[in-house]
Coordinates of C-alpha atoms in Angstrom, one line a residue:
Chain Y
M1 CA 0.0 0.0 0.0
S2 CA 1.7 3.2 -1.2
Y3 CA 1.5 6.4 0.8
F4 CA -0.2 8.0 -2.2
N5 CA -2.9 5.4 -2.2
V6 CA -6.3 6.9 -1.3
L7 CA -6.8 3.7 0.8
Y8 CA -3.8 4.7 2.9
A9 CA -4.4 8.4 3.4
F10 CA -8.2 8.6 3.5
V11 CA -9.3 5.2 4.7
A12 CA -6.7 3.4 6.8
L13 CA -5.2 6.5 8.4
P14 CA -8.5 8.0 9.7
I15 CA -9.6 4.5 11.0
L16 CA -6.3 4.1 12.8
V17 CA -6.6 7.6 14.3
A18 CA -10.1 6.8 15.6
L19 CA -9.0 3.5 17.0
Y20 CA -5.9 5.2 18.6
N21 CA -8.1 7.6 20.5
I22 CA -10.5 4.9 21.6
V23 CA -8.0 2.4 23.0
P24 CA -6.3 3.0 26.5
K25 CA -3.1 5.0 26.4
K26 CA -1.0 1.9 27.3
I27 CA -2.3 0.0 24.3
R28 CA -1.6 2.8 21.7
P29 CA 2.1 1.9 21.0
I30 CA 1.0 -1.7 20.5
L31 CA -1.7 -0.5 18.1
L32 CA 1.0 1.5 16.2
L33 CA 3.2 -1.6 16.0
L34 CA 0.3 -3.8 14.7
A35 CA -0.5 -1.1 12.1
S36 CA 3.2 -0.9 11.1
Y37 CA 3.4 -4.7 10.7
A38 CA 0.2 -4.7 8.7
F39 CA 1.6 -2.0 6.5
F40 CA 4.9 -3.8 6.1
F41 CA 3.1 -7.0 5.3
S42 CA 1.0 -5.3 2.6
Y43 CA 4.3 -4.6 0.8
S44 CA 6.6 -7.5 1.6
K45 CA 4.4 -10.3 2.9
F46 CA 6.4 -12.9 4.8
L47 CA 9.7 -11.0 4.3
I48 CA 8.5 -9.2 7.4
V49 CA 10.4 -11.8 9.3
F50 CA 13.6 -10.0 8.4
V51 CA 12.6 -6.7 10.0
M52 CA 11.6 -8.8 13.1
L53 CA 15.0 -10.5 13.1
S54 CA 16.8 -7.2 12.9
S55 CA 14.7 -5.8 15.7
L56 CA 15.4 -8.8 17.9
S57 CA 19.2 -8.8 17.1
I58 CA 19.7 -5.1 18.0
Y59 CA 17.5 -5.5 21.1
L60 CA 19.6 -8.4 22.4
A61 CA 22.9 -6.7 21.4
G62 CA 21.7 -3.5 23.2
R63 CA 20.9 -5.5 26.3
K64 CA 24.2 -7.3 26.2
M65 CA 26.2 -4.0 25.8
S66 CA 24.2 -2.5 28.7
S67 CA 24.9 -5.5 31.0
L68 CA 28.7 -5.3 30.1
E69 CA 28.7 -1.7 31.0
S70 CA 27.0 -2.4 34.4
K71 CA 29.5 -5.2 35.1
K72 CA 32.4 -2.9 34.2
K73 CA 31.2 -0.2 36.7
E74 CA 30.9 -2.9 39.4
K75 CA 34.4 -4.2 38.8
L76 CA 35.9 -0.7 38.7
E77 CA 35.0 0.1 42.3
G78 CA 38.0 0.2 44.6
L79 CA 40.6 -0.5 41.9
E80 CA 43.9 1.3 41.3
K81 CA 44.4 3.5 38.2
E82 CA 46.3 0.9 36.2
E83 CA 43.9 -1.9 37.1
K84 CA 41.0 0.3 36.1
K85 CA 42.5 0.9 32.7
A86 CA 42.9 -2.9 32.1
V87 CA 39.3 -3.6 33.2
K88 CA 38.0 -0.7 31.0
E89 CA 39.9 -2.0 28.0
T90 CA 38.6 -5.6 28.5
Y91 CA 35.0 -4.5 28.7
Q92 CA 35.3 -2.1 25.9
K93 CA 36.7 -4.8 23.7
N94 CA 33.8 -7.1 24.6
K95 CA 31.3 -4.4 23.9
R96 CA 33.0 -3.7 20.5
N97 CA 32.7 -7.4 19.6
V98 CA 29.0 -7.4 20.3
L99 CA 28.6 -4.2 18.2
V100 CA 30.6 -5.5 15.3
F101 CA 29.0 -8.9 15.2
T102 CA 25.5 -7.4 15.3
I103 CA 26.3 -4.8 12.6
I104 CA 27.7 -7.6 10.4
F105 CA 24.6 -9.7 11.0
N106 CA 22.3 -6.9 9.9
A107 CA 24.5 -5.7 7.0
F108 CA 24.6 -9.4 5.8
F109 CA 20.9 -9.3 5.0
L110 CA 21.3 -6.0 3.3
F111 CA 24.1 -7.4 1.2
I112 CA 22.1 -10.6 0.3
F113 CA 19.0 -8.7 -0.7
K114 CA 20.5 -5.7 -2.4
Y115 CA 24.0 -6.4 -3.5
L116 CA 24.3 -10.1 -4.2
G117 CA 23.1 -9.8 -7.8
F118 CA 25.6 -7.0 -8.5
F119 CA 28.4 -9.1 -6.8
V120 CA 27.5 -12.2 -8.8
K121 CA 27.4 -10.3 -12.1
N122 CA 30.8 -8.7 -11.5
T123 CA 32.4 -11.9 -10.3
N124 CA 31.1 -13.8 -13.3
H125 CA 32.4 -10.9 -15.5
L126 CA 35.9 -11.2 -13.9
V127 CA 36.0 -15.0 -14.1
S128 CA 35.0 -14.8 -17.8
F129 CA 38.4 -13.1 -18.5
F130 CA 40.0 -16.4 -17.4
G131 CA 37.7 -18.5 -19.6
G132 CA 35.0 -19.2 -17.0
N133 CA 31.4 -19.1 -17.9
N134 CA 28.6 -18.2 -15.5
F135 CA 30.8 -19.1 -12.5
L136 CA 28.1 -18.2 -10.0
P137 CA 24.4 -18.7 -10.5
I138 CA 22.4 -15.5 -11.0
I139 CA 19.8 -15.1 -8.2
K140 CA 17.1 -12.4 -8.2
L141 CA 15.7 -11.7 -4.7
A142 CA 12.8 -9.4 -3.7
A143 CA 14.0 -7.4 -0.8
P144 CA 12.0 -6.5 2.3
I145 CA 10.6 -3.0 1.9
G146 CA 12.7 -0.3 3.4
I147 CA 15.7 -2.6 4.2
S148 CA 18.2 0.2 3.4
F149 CA 16.4 2.6 5.7
Y150 CA 15.7 0.3 8.7
T151 CA 19.2 -1.2 8.6
L152 CA 20.7 2.2 8.9
Q153 CA 18.4 2.9 11.9
A154 CA 19.4 -0.4 13.4
I155 CA 23.1 0.5 13.1
S156 CA 22.5 3.9 14.6
Y157 CA 20.7 2.3 17.6
L158 CA 23.7 0.0 18.2
V159 CA 26.4 2.6 17.8
D160 CA 24.6 5.1 20.0
I161 CA 24.4 2.5 22.8
Y162 CA 28.1 1.6 22.3
R163 CA 29.0 5.3 22.5
E164 CA 26.7 5.6 25.6
K165 CA 24.7 8.3 23.9
I166 CA 21.5 6.4 24.6
E167 CA 20.5 3.6 27.0
A168 CA 19.6 0.2 25.7
E169 CA 15.8 -0.2 25.5
K170 CA 14.4 -2.7 28.0
K171 CA 11.2 -3.5 26.1
L172 CA 11.5 -5.4 22.8
L173 CA 8.2 -4.0 21.6
K174 CA 9.7 -0.5 21.6
V175 CA 12.6 -1.5 19.5
M176 CA 10.3 -3.4 17.1
L177 CA 8.1 -0.2 16.7
Y178 CA 11.2 1.9 16.2
L179 CA 12.5 -0.1 13.2
S180 CA 9.1 -0.7 11.6
F181 CA 7.1 2.5 12.3
F182 CA 4.8 2.7 9.3
P183 CA 5.3 6.3 8.3
T184 CA 9.1 6.0 8.1
V185 CA 9.7 2.4 7.1
V186 CA 9.5 2.7 3.3
E187 CA 11.4 5.9 2.6
G188 CA 12.6 7.4 5.9
P189 CA 13.4 9.9 7.3
I190 CA 16.1 7.9 9.0
T191 CA 15.4 8.5 12.7
R192 CA 17.5 8.2 15.8
Y193 CA 16.2 6.3 18.7
G194 CA 17.2 9.0 21.1
D195 CA 15.2 11.6 19.2
I196 CA 12.1 9.7 18.7
K197 CA 11.7 7.4 21.7
D198 CA 9.9 10.0 23.9
T199 CA 7.0 10.7 21.5
I200 CA 6.6 7.4 19.7
Y201 CA 5.6 5.5 22.8
E202 CA 3.9 8.2 24.7
G203 CA 0.4 7.4 23.3
T204 CA -0.7 11.1 23.2
R205 CA -4.3 11.5 22.1
V206 CA -4.8 12.7 18.6
T207 CA -5.8 16.4 18.9
Y208 CA -7.9 18.4 16.4
Q209 CA -4.9 20.6 15.7
N210 CA -2.6 17.7 15.1
F211 CA -5.2 16.0 12.9
C212 CA -5.6 19.2 10.8
F213 CA -1.9 20.0 10.6
G214 CA -1.2 16.4 9.6
Y215 CA -3.8 16.4 6.8
Q216 CA -2.5 19.8 5.5
R217 CA 0.9 18.3 5.2
I218 CA -0.5 15.1 3.5
L219 CA -2.5 17.2 1.0
F220 CA 0.6 19.2 0.1
G221 CA 2.5 16.0 -0.5
F222 CA -0.3 14.7 -2.7
F223 CA -0.2 17.9 -4.6
K224 CA 3.5 17.8 -5.3
K225 CA 3.3 14.1 -6.3
M226 CA 0.1 14.0 -8.4
V227 CA 0.1 17.5 -10.0
I228 CA 3.8 17.9 -10.6
A229 CA 5.8 14.6 -10.4
D230 CA 3.3 12.3 -12.1
R231 CA 2.9 14.9 -14.9
L232 CA 6.7 15.4 -15.4
N233 CA 7.1 11.6 -15.5
I234 CA 5.6 11.5 -19.0
F235 CA 8.2 13.8 -20.4
V236 CA 11.1 12.2 -18.4
K237 CA 10.2 8.7 -19.4
I238 CA 10.3 9.4 -23.1
I239 CA 13.6 11.4 -23.0
F240 CA 15.5 8.9 -20.9
T241 CA 14.2 5.9 -22.9
D242 CA 14.7 7.4 -26.4
Y243 CA 17.4 10.0 -25.9
M244 CA 19.0 9.3 -29.2
S245 CA 16.0 10.9 -31.0
Y246 CA 16.3 14.2 -29.1
S247 CA 18.6 17.2 -29.3
G248 CA 21.0 18.3 -26.5
P249 CA 18.7 21.1 -25.1
A250 CA 15.8 18.7 -25.0
I251 CA 17.9 16.1 -23.1
F252 CA 19.1 18.8 -20.7
L253 CA 15.5 19.9 -20.1
G254 CA 14.8 16.2 -19.4
A255 CA 17.5 16.2 -16.7
I256 CA 16.0 19.4 -15.2
F257 CA 12.5 17.9 -15.2
Y258 CA 13.8 14.6 -13.7
T259 CA 15.5 16.5 -10.8
I260 CA 12.2 18.4 -10.2
L261 CA 10.3 15.1 -10.4
L262 CA 12.6 13.4 -7.9
Y263 CA 12.3 16.3 -5.5
M264 CA 8.5 16.5 -5.8
E265 CA 8.2 12.7 -5.4
F266 CA 10.6 12.3 -2.5
S267 CA 9.8 15.6 -0.6
G268 CA 6.0 14.9 -1.3
T269 CA 6.4 11.5 0.2
M270 CA 8.1 13.1 3.2
D271 CA 5.1 15.5 3.5
V272 CA 2.8 12.5 3.7
V273 CA 5.1 10.7 6.1
I274 CA 5.7 13.6 8.5
G275 CA 2.0 14.6 8.3
S276 CA 0.9 11.0 9.2
A277 CA 3.3 10.9 12.2
E278 CA 2.3 14.4 13.3
M279 CA -1.3 13.3 13.8
F280 CA -0.1 11.0 16.5
G281 CA 1.9 13.8 18.1
I282 CA 5.2 12.3 16.8
T283 CA 7.6 14.9 15.3
L284 CA 9.8 13.4 12.6
P285 CA 12.9 15.2 11.4
E286 CA 12.6 17.2 8.2
N287 CA 14.4 15.5 5.3
F288 CA 14.5 18.6 3.0
R289 CA 15.2 22.3 3.5
Q290 CA 14.8 24.1 0.2
P291 CA 17.8 22.4 -1.4
F292 CA 17.6 24.4 -4.7
F293 CA 18.5 27.6 -2.8
S294 CA 22.0 26.1 -2.0
K295 CA 25.2 28.1 -2.7
N296 CA 27.3 25.0 -3.3
I297 CA 27.1 21.2 -3.6
S298 CA 28.2 20.7 0.0
E299 CA 25.3 22.9 1.2
F300 CA 22.9 21.1 -1.2
W301 CA 23.6 17.8 0.5
S302 CA 22.9 19.4 3.9
R303 CA 19.5 20.4 2.6
W304 CA 18.6 17.3 0.5
H305 CA 17.8 13.9 2.2
I306 CA 19.1 15.5 5.4
S307 CA 18.7 12.4 7.6
L308 CA 20.9 10.3 5.3
G309 CA 23.6 12.9 5.1
Q310 CA 23.5 13.3 8.9
W311 CA 23.7 9.5 9.3
F312 CA 26.8 9.4 7.1
K313 CA 28.3 12.3 8.9
D314 CA 27.9 10.8 12.4
Y315 CA 28.7 7.1 11.6
I316 CA 31.1 7.3 8.7
F317 CA 32.6 10.8 8.2
Y318 CA 33.8 11.7 11.7
P319 CA 34.7 8.1 12.8
V320 CA 36.8 7.6 9.6
S321 CA 38.5 11.1 9.6
L322 CA 39.3 10.9 13.3
S323 CA 40.3 7.2 13.3
K324 CA 43.8 6.3 14.4
P325 CA 45.1 5.2 11.0
V326 CA 43.9 8.3 9.3
K327 CA 45.2 10.6 12.1
K328 CA 48.6 8.8 11.9
L329 CA 48.7 9.2 8.2
T330 CA 48.0 12.9 8.3
T331 CA 50.3 13.7 11.2
G332 CA 53.3 13.8 8.8
I333 CA 51.4 15.9 6.3
K334 CA 50.5 18.4 9.1
K335 CA 54.1 18.9 10.0
T336 CA 55.2 19.5 6.4
F337 CA 52.2 21.2 4.8
G338 CA 50.2 22.6 7.8
N339 CA 46.8 22.1 9.3
R340 CA 44.7 23.0 6.2
V341 CA 46.3 20.4 4.0
S342 CA 46.2 17.7 6.7
S343 CA 42.5 18.4 7.4
L344 CA 41.7 18.3 3.7
T345 CA 43.5 14.9 3.5
M346 CA 41.6 13.7 6.6
G347 CA 38.3 15.0 5.2
G348 CA 39.1 13.8 1.7
I349 CA 39.7 10.2 2.9
A350 CA 36.5 10.2 4.9
L351 CA 34.5 11.9 2.1
F352 CA 35.6 9.2 -0.3
A353 CA 34.3 6.5 2.1
V354 CA 31.1 8.5 2.6
W355 CA 30.4 8.9 -1.1
S356 CA 31.4 5.4 -2.0
L357 CA 28.8 4.1 0.5
N358 CA 26.3 6.8 -0.4
G359 CA 26.5 5.8 -4.1
L360 CA 26.1 2.1 -3.3
W361 CA 23.3 2.8 -0.8
H362 CA 21.3 4.3 -3.7
G363 CA 21.6 1.1 -5.7
A364 CA 23.9 -1.7 -6.8
G365 CA 25.1 -0.3 -10.1
Y366 CA 28.0 1.6 -11.6
Q367 CA 25.9 4.7 -12.3
Y368 CA 25.2 5.0 -8.6
L369 CA 28.9 4.7 -7.8
F370 CA 29.6 7.3 -10.4
F371 CA 26.9 9.5 -8.9
G372 CA 28.7 9.2 -5.5
Y373 CA 32.2 10.0 -6.9
Y374 CA 30.8 12.9 -8.9
H375 CA 29.6 14.6 -5.7
F376 CA 32.7 13.6 -3.8
T377 CA 34.9 15.3 -6.5
L378 CA 32.7 18.4 -6.5
I379 CA 32.7 18.8 -2.7
L380 CA 36.4 18.2 -2.4
L381 CA 37.3 20.6 -5.3
G382 CA 35.0 23.2 -3.7
N383 CA 36.9 22.9 -0.5
I384 CA 40.4 22.9 -2.1
F385 CA 39.7 26.0 -4.3
E386 CA 37.7 28.0 -1.7
P387 CA 40.7 30.1 -0.5
W388 CA 41.6 30.9 -4.2
I389 CA 38.0 31.8 -5.0
V390 CA 37.8 34.1 -2.0
A391 CA 41.1 35.7 -3.0
F392 CA 40.0 36.2 -6.6
C393 CA 36.7 37.8 -5.5
T394 CA 38.5 40.2 -3.2
K395 CA 40.9 41.2 -6.0
A396 CA 38.2 41.5 -8.6
H397 CA 36.0 43.5 -6.1
I398 CA 33.2 41.0 -6.2
N399 CA 31.0 41.1 -3.2
R400 CA 30.3 37.4 -2.3
K401 CA 27.3 38.4 -0.3
S402 CA 25.7 40.4 -3.1
I403 CA 22.4 39.2 -4.7
P404 CA 23.9 38.7 -8.3
Y405 CA 26.7 36.6 -6.9
R406 CA 24.3 34.5 -4.7
I407 CA 22.1 34.0 -7.8
F408 CA 25.2 32.9 -9.8
Q409 CA 26.2 30.4 -7.0
T410 CA 22.6 29.0 -6.9
V411 CA 22.3 28.6 -10.6
K412 CA 25.8 27.0 -10.8
T413 CA 24.8 24.5 -8.0
C414 CA 21.5 23.7 -9.7
I415 CA 23.3 22.9 -13.0
L416 CA 25.7 20.6 -11.3
V417 CA 22.9 18.9 -9.5
F418 CA 21.0 18.4 -12.8
I419 CA 24.0 16.7 -14.4
G420 CA 24.4 14.4 -11.4
E421 CA 20.8 13.4 -11.5
L422 CA 21.0 12.8 -15.3
F423 CA 23.6 10.0 -14.5
F424 CA 21.5 8.8 -11.6
R425 CA 18.4 8.3 -13.8
A426 CA 20.1 7.2 -17.0
D427 CA 19.8 3.5 -17.9
G428 CA 23.4 2.7 -16.9
L429 CA 26.6 4.6 -17.0
R430 CA 27.1 4.2 -20.8
A431 CA 23.7 5.8 -21.5
G432 CA 24.5 8.6 -19.0
F433 CA 27.7 9.5 -20.9
S434 CA 25.9 9.3 -24.3
M435 CA 23.2 11.7 -23.0
M436 CA 25.9 14.0 -21.6
K437 CA 27.7 13.9 -25.0
R438 CA 24.6 14.9 -26.8
I439 CA 24.0 17.8 -24.5
L440 CA 27.5 19.1 -25.1
T441 CA 27.8 18.4 -28.8
D442 CA 24.2 18.5 -30.3
F443 CA 23.5 22.0 -29.2
Q444 CA 20.8 23.1 -31.5
F445 CA 17.7 25.0 -30.5
H446 CA 15.7 25.1 -33.8
H447 CA 13.9 21.8 -33.1
I448 CA 13.2 22.5 -29.4
G449 CA 9.7 23.8 -29.8
R450 CA 8.6 20.7 -31.9
E451 CA 10.5 18.4 -29.5
I452 CA 8.8 19.8 -26.4
A453 CA 5.4 19.5 -28.0
S454 CA 6.1 15.8 -28.9
L455 CA 7.1 14.7 -25.4
G456 CA 3.6 13.8 -24.2
L457 CA 2.6 17.1 -22.5
D458 CA 0.3 19.6 -24.1
I459 CA 0.0 23.4 -23.5
K460 CA -2.5 22.8 -20.7
D461 CA 0.0 20.5 -18.9
Y462 CA 2.8 23.1 -19.1
I463 CA 0.5 25.8 -17.8
V464 CA -0.6 23.6 -14.8
L465 CA 3.1 22.8 -14.2
A466 CA 4.1 26.4 -14.3
I467 CA 1.4 27.5 -11.8
A468 CA 2.0 24.5 -9.5
L469 CA 5.8 25.1 -9.5
L470 CA 5.3 28.8 -8.7
F471 CA 3.0 27.7 -5.8
V472 CA 5.7 25.3 -4.4
L473 CA 8.4 28.0 -5.0
G474 CA 6.3 30.5 -3.0
I475 CA 5.9 28.1 -0.1
S476 CA 9.7 27.4 -0.3
I477 CA 10.5 31.1 -0.1
L478 CA 8.3 31.5 3.0
R479 CA 9.9 28.5 4.6
E480 CA 13.4 29.8 3.8
R481 CA 12.4 33.0 5.6
R482 CA 11.2 30.8 8.5
I483 CA 7.6 32.1 8.3
P484 CA 5.3 29.6 10.0
I485 CA 2.8 29.1 7.2
R486 CA 0.4 26.6 8.8
E487 CA 0.2 28.6 12.1
K488 CA -0.6 31.7 10.1
I489 CA -3.3 29.9 8.1
S490 CA -4.8 28.5 11.3
K491 CA -5.4 32.0 12.6
K492 CA -7.3 33.0 9.5
P493 CA -11.2 33.1 9.6
L494 CA -12.9 29.7 9.1
V495 CA -14.3 30.5 5.7
L496 CA -10.9 31.6 4.3
R497 CA -9.2 28.6 5.9
W498 CA -11.6 26.0 4.4
T499 CA -11.6 27.8 1.0
L500 CA -7.8 27.3 1.0
Y501 CA -8.2 23.6 1.8
Y502 CA -10.8 23.1 -0.8
V503 CA -8.7 24.8 -3.5
L504 CA -5.9 22.4 -2.7
I505 CA -8.2 19.4 -2.7
F506 CA -9.8 20.4 -6.0
A507 CA -6.4 21.3 -7.5
I508 CA -5.3 17.7 -6.8
L509 CA -8.6 16.2 -8.1
I510 CA -8.8 18.3 -11.2
F511 CA -5.2 18.8 -12.1
G512 CA -3.7 15.6 -10.7
A513 CA -2.0 13.6 -13.4
Y514 CA -3.9 10.3 -13.1
G515 CA -6.2 8.3 -15.4
K516 CA -5.7 7.5 -19.1
G517 CA -2.3 8.5 -20.6
Y518 CA -0.6 9.0 -17.2
V519 CA 1.8 6.6 -15.5
P520 CA 2.3 7.6 -11.9
V521 CA 5.9 7.7 -10.7
A522 CA 6.8 4.6 -8.7
P523 CA 8.1 5.4 -5.2
I524 CA 11.7 6.0 -6.2
Y525 CA 13.4 5.9 -2.8
A526 CA 11.5 2.8 -1.7
D527 CA 13.6 0.8 -4.0
F528 CA 16.9 2.0 -2.4
Chain H
M1 CA 39.2 31.1 25.8
E2 CA 41.3 33.8 24.0
K3 CA 43.5 31.1 22.5
L4 CA 40.4 29.3 21.2
L5 CA 39.1 32.6 19.7
E6 CA 42.4 33.0 18.0
I7 CA 42.2 29.5 16.4
L8 CA 38.6 30.1 15.3
E9 CA 39.4 33.5 13.8
E10 CA 42.3 32.1 11.9
L11 CA 40.0 29.4 10.4
E12 CA 37.1 31.7 9.5
P13 CA 38.1 35.3 9.7
D14 CA 34.7 36.7 8.6
V15 CA 32.7 35.2 11.5
D16 CA 32.0 37.1 14.7
F17 CA 32.9 34.2 17.1
E18 CA 32.3 36.1 20.3
N19 CA 28.6 36.6 19.6
C20 CA 27.6 33.9 17.0
E21 CA 25.4 31.2 18.6
N22 CA 24.7 29.1 15.6
L23 CA 28.1 28.3 14.1
V24 CA 27.1 24.8 12.9
D25 CA 23.3 25.2 12.4
G26 CA 24.0 28.5 10.5
R27 CA 26.7 26.7 8.4
Y28 CA 29.5 29.1 9.5
L29 CA 31.5 25.9 10.2
D30 CA 31.3 23.0 7.8
S31 CA 32.5 19.5 8.3
L32 CA 36.0 20.1 7.0
T33 CA 36.4 23.3 9.0
I34 CA 35.3 21.4 12.1
L35 CA 38.0 18.8 11.3
S36 CA 40.7 21.5 11.2
L37 CA 39.3 23.0 14.4
I38 CA 39.4 19.6 16.2
S39 CA 43.0 19.1 15.1
E40 CA 44.0 22.6 16.3
I41 CA 42.1 22.1 19.6
E42 CA 43.7 18.7 20.3
D43 CA 47.2 20.2 19.7
A44 CA 46.6 23.4 21.6
F45 CA 44.8 22.1 24.7
D46 CA 46.1 18.5 24.9
V47 CA 42.7 16.9 24.8
Q48 CA 41.2 14.1 22.6
I49 CA 37.7 14.9 21.2
P50 CA 35.8 11.7 20.8
T51 CA 33.5 11.2 17.9
V52 CA 30.4 11.2 20.1
E53 CA 31.1 14.8 21.2
I54 CA 31.0 16.1 17.6
V55 CA 27.4 17.3 17.7
P56 CA 26.1 20.8 16.8
A57 CA 25.2 21.4 20.5
N58 CA 29.0 21.3 21.4
F59 CA 30.2 23.5 18.4
N60 CA 27.4 26.1 17.9
S61 CA 29.3 28.9 19.8
A62 CA 32.8 29.6 21.1
K63 CA 31.5 29.4 24.6
K64 CA 30.1 25.9 23.9
I65 CA 33.4 24.8 22.4
W66 CA 35.2 26.2 25.4
A67 CA 32.9 24.3 27.8
L68 CA 33.6 21.1 25.9
I69 CA 37.4 21.6 26.1
E70 CA 37.1 22.3 29.9
R71 CA 35.0 19.2 30.4
L72 CA 37.4 17.0 28.4
Q73 CA 40.4 18.4 30.4
E74 CA 38.6 17.6 33.7
E75 CA 37.7 14.1 32.5
D76 CA 41.4 13.4 31.7

């Protein structure tokens, strides 16, 4: 059952809200767990056993680490400094073993379901150089829904206990709900146990305000997905399938439209997800913060899929850059070249690890790895050249805070993002390069009008798209200025408020791209 | 504290470190600058900053960073 299914948003969700308010407070988290498992089952049937296994494994590992910590504290009493050190090291080692074993256990399932096919294909390819033929059998497995998301949550739970940032949960039910919570399980946001545990189990009654705010957010998500993303999908599908028949500008327009489609689909899903949780008084972290207003690629990634970026920062970037081998490696560099070069090296190594994993996390394919390394290169180059850019601007009397310069930075960032997304969407790396080549070499505009008209959208579609995009842009500007839109609307007179809601509902019903001739966008991030 | 302000000003000369309260959340310090900062702090104050302490709450202002340094020195 997709989040954009009417059955989910306008049948199952209101029924669950009603039941949630009827049952006693203590039962409410159990009801959420049952609803989450029913939701998971609707997607993945008996593969649900894997999310249960993950929950059980991290619950037991958390308990074990917690008991080791208690035993360590007992043993430390009355010991001398040297003895204390030895006891601490022993227990830390035992805790680390539990952590590493459980991470491997969970990552193993992720590997089997997501990367085994890619691994087999590449191994067979390698063996074929030595005369072997189909060395390993090709297996195609359907993965449990959201395995890439809940596995990252599972790892964060374990590492946070290991780092003593959170305490191990005593109740298995709570860990089960944390990993499978129905609004977040398919496409995130990737939550942290410490941030969510207080509200998710509290069982707060659904209030009228939360109910209204939740549905406003859900409607906005439906609007982005059905009016914009599903409409753009027609154009994008044709361009990316039959790119050889189109000119460079048309292909570049396809890359722009795909980036907008991806944003509307993913951020629209987040609106539905955050709105659904909000009804139950659960505040989920925002996953987007107006990414297209970014000044550079590094900033873009702190505004796009924020929870994934934050996960990589906390569990890969800092641990790798501050690890003993990397520090040892950069000590010599620091003595010779200074702090800036050593920090760039440290950060560069960690960024490489982050973007290799980020690329692979998005999918088992070379185009995803390329996507990762493309952004790694842009971020690293951005940091290396920053002092020179600052010096150049000072010499050329360019005010870096002026509006024209900010516009230049934003446009440059958007173009780089469009190119990255072109490779991301292309049917393999070879197709990506062919498309890029056509953009750079087949630069003719005289067919563009005819081409745009032949890409499945008519003039009415373009008008609807323009108005809808301006509407989303307006809301984005208000959000960027930190203006609380929903609070402002809630203070307006009843008639005006409901007129606004009806306009949004009818806009979705009338201008939503569904029915004959439209193919809705599949939930893109659900496949990651 | 003065030594810390010197380090910060050398890394990002345009920022008003004495008054800024959102160094990380306002993106005045990005991840790579934080790495440089950590390296400088570890050398200057003879402390080790564990990964778990690298959270915005500890780096959002010069005062917060100073409090972290003092806490780590005490723990040693």
